[in-house]
XYZ file of C-alpha atoms in Angstrom:
580
model
C 0.000 0.000 0.000
C 2.809 2.386 0.936
C 4.534 1.716 -2.389
C 1.300 2.391 -4.295
C 0.918 5.735 -2.515
C 4.494 6.669 -3.488
C 3.766 5.829 -7.139
C 0.577 7.918 -7.085
C 2.511 10.833 -5.543
C 5.104 10.603 -8.337
C 2.286 10.472 -10.880
C 0.641 13.587 -9.463
C 3.837 15.557 -10.124
C 3.103 15.192 -13.854
C -0.272 16.919 -13.306
C 1.083 19.821 -11.222
C 1.185 22.409 -14.065
C -2.553 21.861 -14.592
C -3.683 21.585 -10.971
C -5.992 24.644 -10.883
C -7.668 23.760 -14.171
C -8.118 20.179 -12.931
C -9.606 21.415 -9.628
C -12.148 23.550 -11.534
C -13.077 20.547 -13.720
C -13.419 18.271 -10.682
C -15.649 20.739 -8.781
C -17.918 21.275 -11.771
C -17.975 17.529 -12.416
C -18.986 16.812 -8.817
C -21.828 19.359 -9.045
C -22.969 17.884 -12.354
C -23.084 14.329 -11.013
C -24.787 15.420 -7.797
C -27.562 17.052 -9.858
C -28.005 13.851 -11.867
C -28.123 11.717 -8.732
C -30.703 14.011 -7.081
C -33.189 13.811 -9.965
C -34.810 10.582 -8.709
C -35.841 12.316 -5.480
C -37.578 15.128 -7.406
C -39.251 12.532 -9.656
C -40.632 10.900 -6.531
C -41.999 14.279 -5.448
C -43.698 14.561 -8.860
C -45.458 11.232 -8.213
C -46.555 12.236 -4.715
C -47.858 15.639 -5.964
C -49.758 13.886 -8.736
C -51.363 11.440 -6.273
C -52.352 14.299 -3.944
C -53.849 16.257 -6.865
C -51.711 19.272 -5.874
C -51.456 21.019 -9.242
C -49.216 23.856 -8.050
C -46.575 21.598 -6.418
C -46.882 19.175 -9.326
C -45.954 21.977 -11.765
C -43.042 23.116 -9.594
C -41.639 19.602 -9.242
C -42.039 18.880 -12.963
C -40.125 22.078 -13.795
C -37.492 21.158 -11.201
C -37.171 17.644 -12.661
C -36.729 19.025 -16.210
C -34.055 21.426 -14.952
C -32.241 18.527 -13.262
C -32.221 16.731 -16.605
C -31.098 19.719 -18.682
C -28.584 21.428 -16.353
C -26.163 18.455 -16.073
C -26.126 18.160 -19.884
C -25.180 21.819 -20.287
C -22.679 21.622 -17.452
C -21.032 18.540 -18.965
C -20.672 20.336 -22.303
C -18.990 23.303 -20.588
C -16.665 20.944 -18.693
C -15.651 19.227 -21.933
C -14.888 22.543 -23.658
C -12.859 23.783 -20.683
C -11.011 20.454 -20.431
C -10.097 20.471 -24.138
C -8.832 24.066 -24.031
C -6.870 23.901 -20.774
C -5.949 20.280 -19.932
C -6.591 17.425 -22.357
C -4.060 17.890 -25.179
C -1.602 19.997 -23.186
C -1.406 17.487 -20.357
C -0.611 14.503 -22.581
C 2.016 16.563 -24.415
C 3.504 17.487 -21.043
C 3.527 13.845 -19.897
C 5.219 12.692 -23.107
C 7.727 15.544 -23.034
C 8.582 14.877 -19.383
C 9.163 11.149 -19.908
C 11.382 11.929 -22.910
C 13.363 14.468 -20.885
C 13.824 11.977 -18.039
C 14.787 9.230 -20.507
C 17.542 11.477 -21.811
C 18.762 11.854 -18.233
C 19.872 8.210 -18.213
C 23.481 7.462 -19.041
C 24.332 6.622 -22.645
C 25.314 3.133 -21.525
C 21.914 2.535 -19.956
C 20.124 3.761 -23.082
C 22.217 1.454 -25.227
C 21.580 -1.608 -23.025
C 17.793 -1.237 -22.924
C 16.134 -2.840 -25.938
C 14.246 -0.178 -27.903
C 11.103 -2.332 -28.163
C 11.096 -2.810 -24.384
C 11.662 0.928 -23.801
C 8.812 1.789 -26.163
C 6.430 -0.586 -24.378
C 7.312 0.571 -20.855
C 7.189 4.291 -21.656
C 4.043 4.099 -23.798
C 2.194 2.014 -21.194
C 3.313 4.359 -18.410
C 2.278 7.486 -20.343
C -1.115 5.949 -21.132
C -1.541 5.003 -17.470
C -0.885 8.601 -16.374
C -3.464 9.813 -18.876
C -5.826 7.075 -17.704
C -5.485 8.100 -14.043
C -6.757 11.572 -14.918
C -9.587 10.092 -16.973
C -10.617 7.598 -14.305
C -10.705 10.279 -11.590
C -12.819 12.581 -13.751
C -15.109 9.990 -15.362
C -15.257 7.237 -12.743
C -14.126 8.208 -9.245
C -15.874 11.608 -9.023
C -19.236 10.241 -10.277
C -18.858 7.304 -7.888
C -18.144 9.602 -4.922
C -21.083 11.834 -5.861
C -23.406 8.830 -6.168
C -22.076 7.400 -2.907
C -22.711 10.608 -0.928
C -26.132 11.415 -2.415
C -27.341 7.810 -2.044
C -26.035 7.476 1.512
C -27.651 10.752 2.646
C -30.928 9.807 0.958
C -30.982 6.325 2.487
C -30.323 7.804 5.926
C -33.512 9.875 5.669
C -35.493 6.907 4.338
C -34.538 4.771 7.330
C -31.567 4.014 9.568
C -31.741 0.310 8.599
C -31.142 1.248 4.931
C -28.200 3.443 5.900
C -26.518 0.803 8.114
C -27.050 -1.957 5.528
C -25.384 0.162 2.870
C -22.419 0.995 5.130
C -21.908 -2.656 6.173
C -22.189 -3.871 2.580
C -19.645 -1.308 1.303
C -17.097 -2.241 3.991
C -17.305 -6.002 3.346
C -17.489 -5.615 -0.439
C -14.540 -3.220 -0.627
C -12.393 -5.245 1.809
C -12.865 -8.408 -0.215
C -12.037 -6.587 -3.454
C -8.881 -5.102 -1.904
C -7.761 -8.551 -0.751
C -8.267 -10.077 -4.213
C -6.539 -7.178 -5.991
C -3.550 -7.402 -3.653
C -3.170 -11.049 -4.688
C -2.676 -10.195 -8.371
C -0.017 -7.516 -7.848
C 2.999 -9.802 -8.300
C 1.488 -11.804 -11.190
C 0.713 -8.463 -12.879
C 4.374 -7.449 -12.751
C 5.290 -10.739 -14.405
C 2.573 -10.132 -17.004
C 3.987 -6.686 -17.797
C 7.447 -8.191 -18.292
C 5.973 -10.845 -20.604
C 4.119 -8.132 -22.513
C 7.395 -6.223 -22.860
C 9.111 -9.341 -24.204
C 6.270 -9.892 -26.679
C 6.476 -6.304 -27.928
C 10.273 -6.470 -28.076
C 10.097 -9.501 -30.368
C 7.405 -7.800 -32.457
C 9.544 -4.661 -32.921
C 12.546 -6.814 -33.869
C 10.494 -8.619 -36.522
C 9.127 -5.351 -37.938
C 12.668 -4.016 -38.258
C 13.740 -7.153 -40.106
C 10.817 -7.473 -42.548
C 13.055 -7.169 -45.604
C 15.409 -9.917 -44.433
C 12.526 -12.173 -43.364
C 10.781 -11.728 -46.705
C 13.991 -12.204 -48.666
C 14.854 -15.347 -46.690
C 11.334 -16.728 -47.138
C 11.061 -17.076 -43.350
C 7.599 -15.629 -42.795
C 6.429 -18.811 -41.095
C 9.518 -18.946 -38.867
C 9.093 -15.302 -37.823
C 5.388 -15.830 -37.142
C 6.115 -18.907 -35.015
C 8.758 -16.966 -33.093
C 6.205 -14.256 -32.319
C 3.532 -16.848 -31.493
C 5.755 -18.403 -28.809
C 5.979 -15.173 -26.794
C 2.356 -14.306 -27.570
C 1.201 -17.674 -26.212
C 3.369 -17.232 -23.105
C 1.794 -13.805 -22.509
C -1.713 -15.131 -23.208
C -1.444 -18.251 -21.028
C -0.105 -16.305 -18.072
C -2.866 -13.694 -18.507
C -5.581 -16.348 -18.755
C -4.369 -17.956 -15.507
C -4.286 -14.591 -13.667
C -7.699 -13.341 -14.694
C -9.496 -16.691 -14.515
C -8.370 -17.055 -10.910
C -9.297 -13.416 -10.247
C -12.869 -13.767 -11.501
C -13.372 -17.031 -9.610
C -12.497 -15.254 -6.364
C -14.769 -12.346 -7.289
C -17.810 -14.657 -7.295
C -17.957 -13.962 -3.548
C -18.484 -10.277 -4.360
C -21.397 -11.191 -6.618
C -22.962 -13.159 -3.748
C -22.512 -10.116 -1.459
C -24.248 -7.897 -4.013
C -27.198 -10.274 -4.335
C -27.504 -10.416 -0.525
C -27.477 -6.614 -0.379
C -30.366 -6.351 -2.870
C -32.398 -9.051 -1.089
C -32.053 -7.326 2.297
C -32.951 -3.955 0.779
C -36.047 -5.282 -0.961
C -37.129 -6.816 2.349
C -36.731 -3.449 4.139
C -38.674 -1.686 1.348
C -41.472 -4.236 1.623
C -41.675 -3.746 5.413
C -41.634 0.050 4.939
C -44.549 -0.127 2.484
C -46.460 -2.378 4.859
C -45.996 0.076 7.725
C -46.707 3.118 5.540
C -43.254 4.613 6.161
C -42.517 4.685 2.426
C -44.837 6.469 0.021
C -45.236 5.689 -3.677
C -43.141 8.750 -4.513
C -40.395 7.820 -2.042
C -40.264 4.318 -3.494
C -38.664 5.681 -6.699
C -35.642 7.429 -5.093
C -35.257 4.606 -2.530
C -34.730 2.011 -5.266
C -32.655 4.488 -7.270
C -30.402 5.186 -4.280
C -30.154 1.469 -3.504
C -28.892 0.713 -7.017
C -26.852 3.927 -7.173
C -25.004 3.057 -3.963
C -24.282 -0.513 -5.062
C -23.061 0.695 -8.448
C -20.816 3.313 -6.820
C -19.197 0.707 -4.573
C -18.862 -1.719 -7.510
C -17.284 0.981 -9.684
C -14.736 1.773 -7.001
C -13.969 -1.929 -6.579
C -13.623 -2.454 -10.345
C -11.435 0.618 -10.555
C -9.139 -1.013 -8.009
C -8.328 -3.698 -10.573
C -7.763 -1.220 -13.394
C -5.786 1.121 -11.149
C -3.682 -1.863 -10.029
C -2.790 -2.474 -13.696
C -2.019 1.222 -14.217
C 0.126 1.373 -11.075
C 2.074 -1.712 -12.195
C 2.765 0.002 -15.543
C 3.763 3.232 -13.780
C 5.991 1.373 -11.340
C 7.850 -0.195 -14.275
C 8.180 3.177 -16.015
C 9.432 4.938 -12.880
C 11.930 2.118 -12.316
C 13.294 2.727 -15.804
C 13.328 6.539 -15.562
C 14.776 6.595 -12.035
C 17.594 4.147 -12.578
C 20.716 5.204 -10.792
C 23.317 6.020 -13.373
C 26.070 3.429 -13.698
C 28.515 6.308 -14.101
C 30.393 7.665 -11.114
C 28.838 10.997 -10.126
C 31.091 13.947 -9.320
C 29.347 16.494 -7.088
C 31.099 19.515 -8.601
C 32.243 18.540 -12.108
C 34.770 20.739 -13.843
C 33.764 22.626 -16.943
C 35.870 21.978 -20.037
C 35.754 24.126 -23.144
C 39.170 23.500 -24.679
C 41.234 20.373 -25.333
C 44.856 21.454 -24.964
C 47.313 18.579 -24.532
C 46.474 14.885 -24.518
C 44.123 12.021 -23.662
C 45.716 9.334 -21.481
C 44.552 5.781 -20.770
C 46.298 4.637 -17.588
C 46.018 0.939 -16.683
C 42.400 0.889 -17.871
C 40.435 -2.338 -17.403
C 36.784 -2.985 -18.198
C 34.142 -5.740 -17.863
C 30.686 -5.546 -19.394
C 27.866 -6.058 -16.915
C 26.179 -9.371 -17.720
C 28.500 -9.625 -20.686
C 32.094 -10.065 -21.739
C 34.658 -10.127 -18.954
C 38.141 -8.681 -19.479
C 36.920 -6.637 -22.444
C 39.961 -4.444 -21.720
C 43.023 -5.477 -19.696
C 45.452 -2.862 -18.341
C 45.333 -0.533 -21.340
C 47.962 2.218 -21.487
C 48.364 4.768 -24.294
C 48.308 8.508 -25.020
C 46.615 10.538 -27.756
C 48.212 13.926 -28.189
C 46.274 16.945 -29.396
C 46.092 16.934 -33.194
C 47.210 13.315 -33.422
C 45.430 10.875 -35.747
C 45.156 7.489 -34.067
C 43.818 4.260 -35.579
C 42.579 1.254 -33.613
C 42.892 -2.079 -35.386
C 42.293 -5.706 -34.506
C 39.854 -8.519 -35.027
C 36.196 -8.231 -33.977
C 35.841 -8.360 -30.209
C 39.412 -7.233 -29.533
C 38.287 -4.134 -27.564
C 38.381 -1.347 -30.170
C 34.735 -0.235 -29.801
C 35.032 -0.540 -26.012
C 37.788 2.095 -26.078
C 35.517 4.404 -28.107
C 32.665 3.741 -25.652
C 34.875 4.702 -22.711
C 35.994 7.858 -24.511
C 32.327 8.748 -25.039
C 31.818 7.864 -21.395
C 29.045 5.404 -22.100
C 30.693 3.545 -19.239
C 33.371 4.154 -16.628
C 36.505 1.980 -16.429
C 36.410 -0.846 -13.904
C 40.091 -0.201 -13.199
C 42.463 2.610 -14.013
C 41.728 6.120 -15.276
C 41.159 8.115 -18.445
C 42.726 11.554 -18.165
C 41.876 14.596 -20.282
C 44.688 17.144 -20.004
C 45.626 15.497 -16.715
C 42.074 15.567 -15.278
C 40.098 12.374 -14.709
C 37.253 12.141 -17.236
C 34.897 11.305 -14.340
C 35.532 14.761 -12.865
C 34.512 16.629 -16.032
C 31.080 18.026 -16.886
C 29.754 15.303 -19.200
C 27.768 17.677 -21.428
C 30.869 19.826 -21.971
C 32.925 16.763 -22.898
C 30.320 15.537 -25.391
C 30.266 19.010 -26.986
C 33.937 18.563 -27.758
C 33.422 15.280 -29.609
C 31.966 14.516 -33.041
C 31.081 10.833 -33.325
C 30.197 8.608 -36.256
C 29.010 5.132 -35.135
C 28.992 1.885 -37.070
C 25.223 1.929 -37.409
C 23.758 5.047 -38.977
C 21.414 6.750 -36.510
C 19.077 9.107 -38.369
C 15.797 10.748 -37.388
C 12.741 10.714 -39.647
C 13.316 14.308 -40.736
C 14.965 15.895 -43.779
C 18.565 15.282 -44.795
C 19.382 18.894 -43.958
C 17.814 18.711 -40.493
C 19.709 15.477 -39.799
C 22.999 17.090 -40.780
C 22.558 20.207 -38.626
C 21.047 18.237 -35.713
C 23.314 18.822 -32.728
C 25.439 21.505 -34.385
C 27.084 23.814 -31.847
C 26.535 26.953 -33.916
C 24.157 28.436 -36.463
C 24.967 26.613 -39.681
C 25.163 28.457 -43.002
C 24.208 27.012 -46.382
C 27.828 27.345 -47.468
C 28.974 25.151 -44.572
C 26.387 22.532 -45.460
C 27.532 22.514 -49.087
C 31.126 22.094 -47.922
C 30.449 19.067 -45.708
C 28.235 17.479 -48.367
C 31.175 17.645 -50.753
C 33.633 16.300 -48.168
C 31.276 13.429 -47.309
C 30.871 12.595 -51.002
C 27.084 13.057 -51.237
C 26.706 16.509 -52.763
C 25.864 15.286 -56.252
C 23.532 12.548 -54.994
C 21.531 14.955 -52.801
C 21.205 17.674 -55.432
C 19.819 15.100 -57.881
C 16.949 14.236 -55.517
C 13.547 15.813 -56.425
C 13.414 17.653 -53.090
C 17.165 17.931 -52.728
C 18.489 18.371 -49.216
C 14.939 18.755 -47.897
C 14.173 15.103 -48.756
C 12.809 13.139 -45.785
C 14.996 10.137 -44.929
C 12.204 7.957 -43.474
C 12.251 5.877 -40.290
C 15.894 5.188 -39.333
C 16.890 6.525 -42.768
C 15.102 3.730 -44.642
C 14.797 5.829 -47.834
C 18.584 5.995 -48.150
C 21.057 3.221 -48.877
C 23.465 2.095 -46.170
C 26.302 4.064 -47.699
C 24.183 7.183 -48.147
C 23.047 7.050 -44.525
C 26.631 6.682 -43.349
C 27.758 9.670 -45.397
C 24.938 11.799 -43.938
C 26.218 10.826 -40.484
C 29.747 11.781 -41.507
C 28.472 15.145 -42.782
C 26.691 15.638 -39.445
C 29.931 14.973 -37.567
C 31.852 17.358 -39.806
C 29.329 20.186 -39.355
C 29.708 19.984 -35.587
C 33.303 21.135 -35.990
C 34.360 19.608 -32.665
C 38.072 19.388 -31.731
C 37.903 15.592 -31.324
C 36.476 13.217 -33.938
C 35.667 9.567 -33.176
C 34.825 7.209 -36.039
C 33.793 3.624 -35.308
C 34.163 1.882 -38.694
C 32.369 4.917 -40.120
C 32.997 3.919 -43.749
C 32.173 0.209 -43.416
C 28.924 0.605 -45.429
C 30.689 2.191 -48.400
C 32.067 0.533 -51.489
C 35.851 0.490 -51.895
C 36.013 3.394 -54.326
C 33.674 5.643 -52.303
C 35.371 4.648 -49.062
C 38.720 5.715 -50.448
C 37.319 9.125 -51.458
C 35.509 9.677 -48.154
C 38.465 8.515 -46.078
C 40.786 10.912 -47.868
C 38.265 13.691 -47.181
C 38.104 12.688 -43.506
C 41.897 12.652 -43.091
C 42.212 15.939 -44.952
C 39.396 17.440 -42.907
C 40.976 16.391 -39.599
C 43.683 18.986 -40.069
C 44.674 20.028 -36.562
C 41.800 18.077 -34.977
C 42.368 15.006 -32.849
C 41.047 11.850 -34.494
C 40.455 8.306 -33.270
C 39.462 5.929 -36.033
C 38.440 2.266 -36.057
C 38.813 0.905 -39.556
C 38.033 -2.532 -40.943
C 40.187 -1.910 -44.021
C 43.801 -1.349 -42.997
C 44.598 0.335 -46.297
C 42.618 3.371 -45.113
C 44.721 4.064 -42.016
C 48.298 3.611 -43.291
C 49.013 7.320 -42.842
C 47.812 7.484 -39.231
C 50.239 9.115 -36.788
C 49.785 6.172 -34.456
C 48.224 2.738 -34.886
C 47.159 0.814 -31.775
C 46.879 -2.934 -32.347
C 44.346 -4.748 -30.125
C 43.918 -8.451 -29.419
C 41.640 -10.023 -26.766
C 41.335 -6.777 -24.818
C 45.066 -6.028 -24.723
C 47.392 -3.774 -26.680
C 49.909 -5.893 -28.587
C 51.547 -3.061 -30.491
C 51.717 0.711 -30.881
C 53.475 2.620 -33.642
C 53.303 3.768 -37.236
C 52.456 1.353 -40.019
C 56.133 0.821 -40.911
C 57.186 0.399 -37.281
C 54.488 -2.177 -36.597
C 55.380 -4.231 -39.655
C 58.804 -4.734 -38.100
C 57.886 -4.973 -34.417
C 54.463 -6.655 -34.265
C 53.967 -10.008 -36.050
C 50.232 -9.958 -35.264
C 49.826 -6.664 -37.153
C 51.771 -7.984 -40.152
C 49.459 -11.000 -40.136
C 46.422 -8.682 -40.316
C 48.003 -6.728 -43.158
C 48.842 -9.886 -45.109
C 45.309 -11.246 -44.601
C 43.873 -8.151 -46.331
C 46.488 -8.087 -49.087
C 47.226 -4.474 -48.276
C 49.360 -2.853 -50.958
C 52.464 -1.701 -49.114
């Protein structure tokens, strides 16, 4: 219970900017529902006035009854208009914007580890649950509270036995519902995880439709999805079948409540305590009260689902960063001397151990350094540590003599332009992708320059919409090489002092790669560059080549020095038939 209250408190923070508008809506909604729930009493007065042949009171009560039918309709319309203008759209936008902002507060390593399909499911379900909480309060809880109060007050004036029966019924009915709902809390968490796994698999399949179609593996992909779907379904069937079996007791309680009430009504009619007119509101209040209690009990189940979704979302958004936090990080605006790896070791959590073992090397300002080695040798791990996706398990990375952990992370990232292996484009225009993240206002001349350096100027200008062409989801409208060159252009436009390229030209053909690589090396000028290259012929002119094998450095030097000093490097060169 305490944990649920904490989750609700966290949820309410998302509604804070709209609190006064929400309060106005809730007050008007309560008045509207109270008017609706009072109409049965006035209808009973109409019947009594008709039976007493009191024409004057009959006319007054008929007018009053019509007003009680019309006023709530008008009030509801006003509430809807006010809600649309001041809360509805703005609140969901605020919720979505806040979750995005908090997601971006996670470390880069955490964002990389979380599967995108799982993230989408958790965040979307959490956002919908926040929106649902507002809806359920406005459309379910407030009407239920209004019905509960009006019915309880009315039943008290009809007879104390009606009032006490209603109170006793609500206590027993609600207690049983709370007990049953508490029992499904843990199974619900499991169900959410299974739903996340199902959606993760579904997203993976959608991203691989071309390969699945090409490989004629539609049946295999469908079966793969069916396995996780069936697991999700079977677990859900077990949870909710058991839930509804236990809730049969609540149905028995409801039947008992109606039987007792009908008996009291019968006795009241026999004694003359209940008139024909009072009979109408008495039955209305009886049903109204039972429905209000049932609605609250049913909302418990739906709120339990929403809270489970919110708990999962808050767990994701409130993860403690796996980076070491410095209370007063140092600002850095200039890279002056060198980057130093000092006895750096690293293990991936739940992954490869000894990914790096006692790594020592320096990168001087303006130096062009290449990392080479077979797949899995530790090259990308070094780039990841430079980006500070992770912190070293042992040793230190120093920037101009200062530990990277002590620097303001945003400042450090501003000093780096990065081109990853996998092109990462937004579904916006080519131009907007290129200038995305630029540190200054970009001119058309600068864009033209980087397009030429990246080798895509002619291609882009031949497109019907030119540089304003939309690239599609994840750049699907461009080829692999075209996407990679857009990413290179984006890195060039940032004009950062340090450039990191993780096999940035791997998607290009040999001829294009040669042109782009020459442009990259020429462009580096006095910048500091760290390059991972799968083709050794592209890095022969590097100032320093670091040779990696199984997480260790086995050689450092120029191409000519390594050919003489490092047999492993010569073996790599010979394997690629590099023209010396």
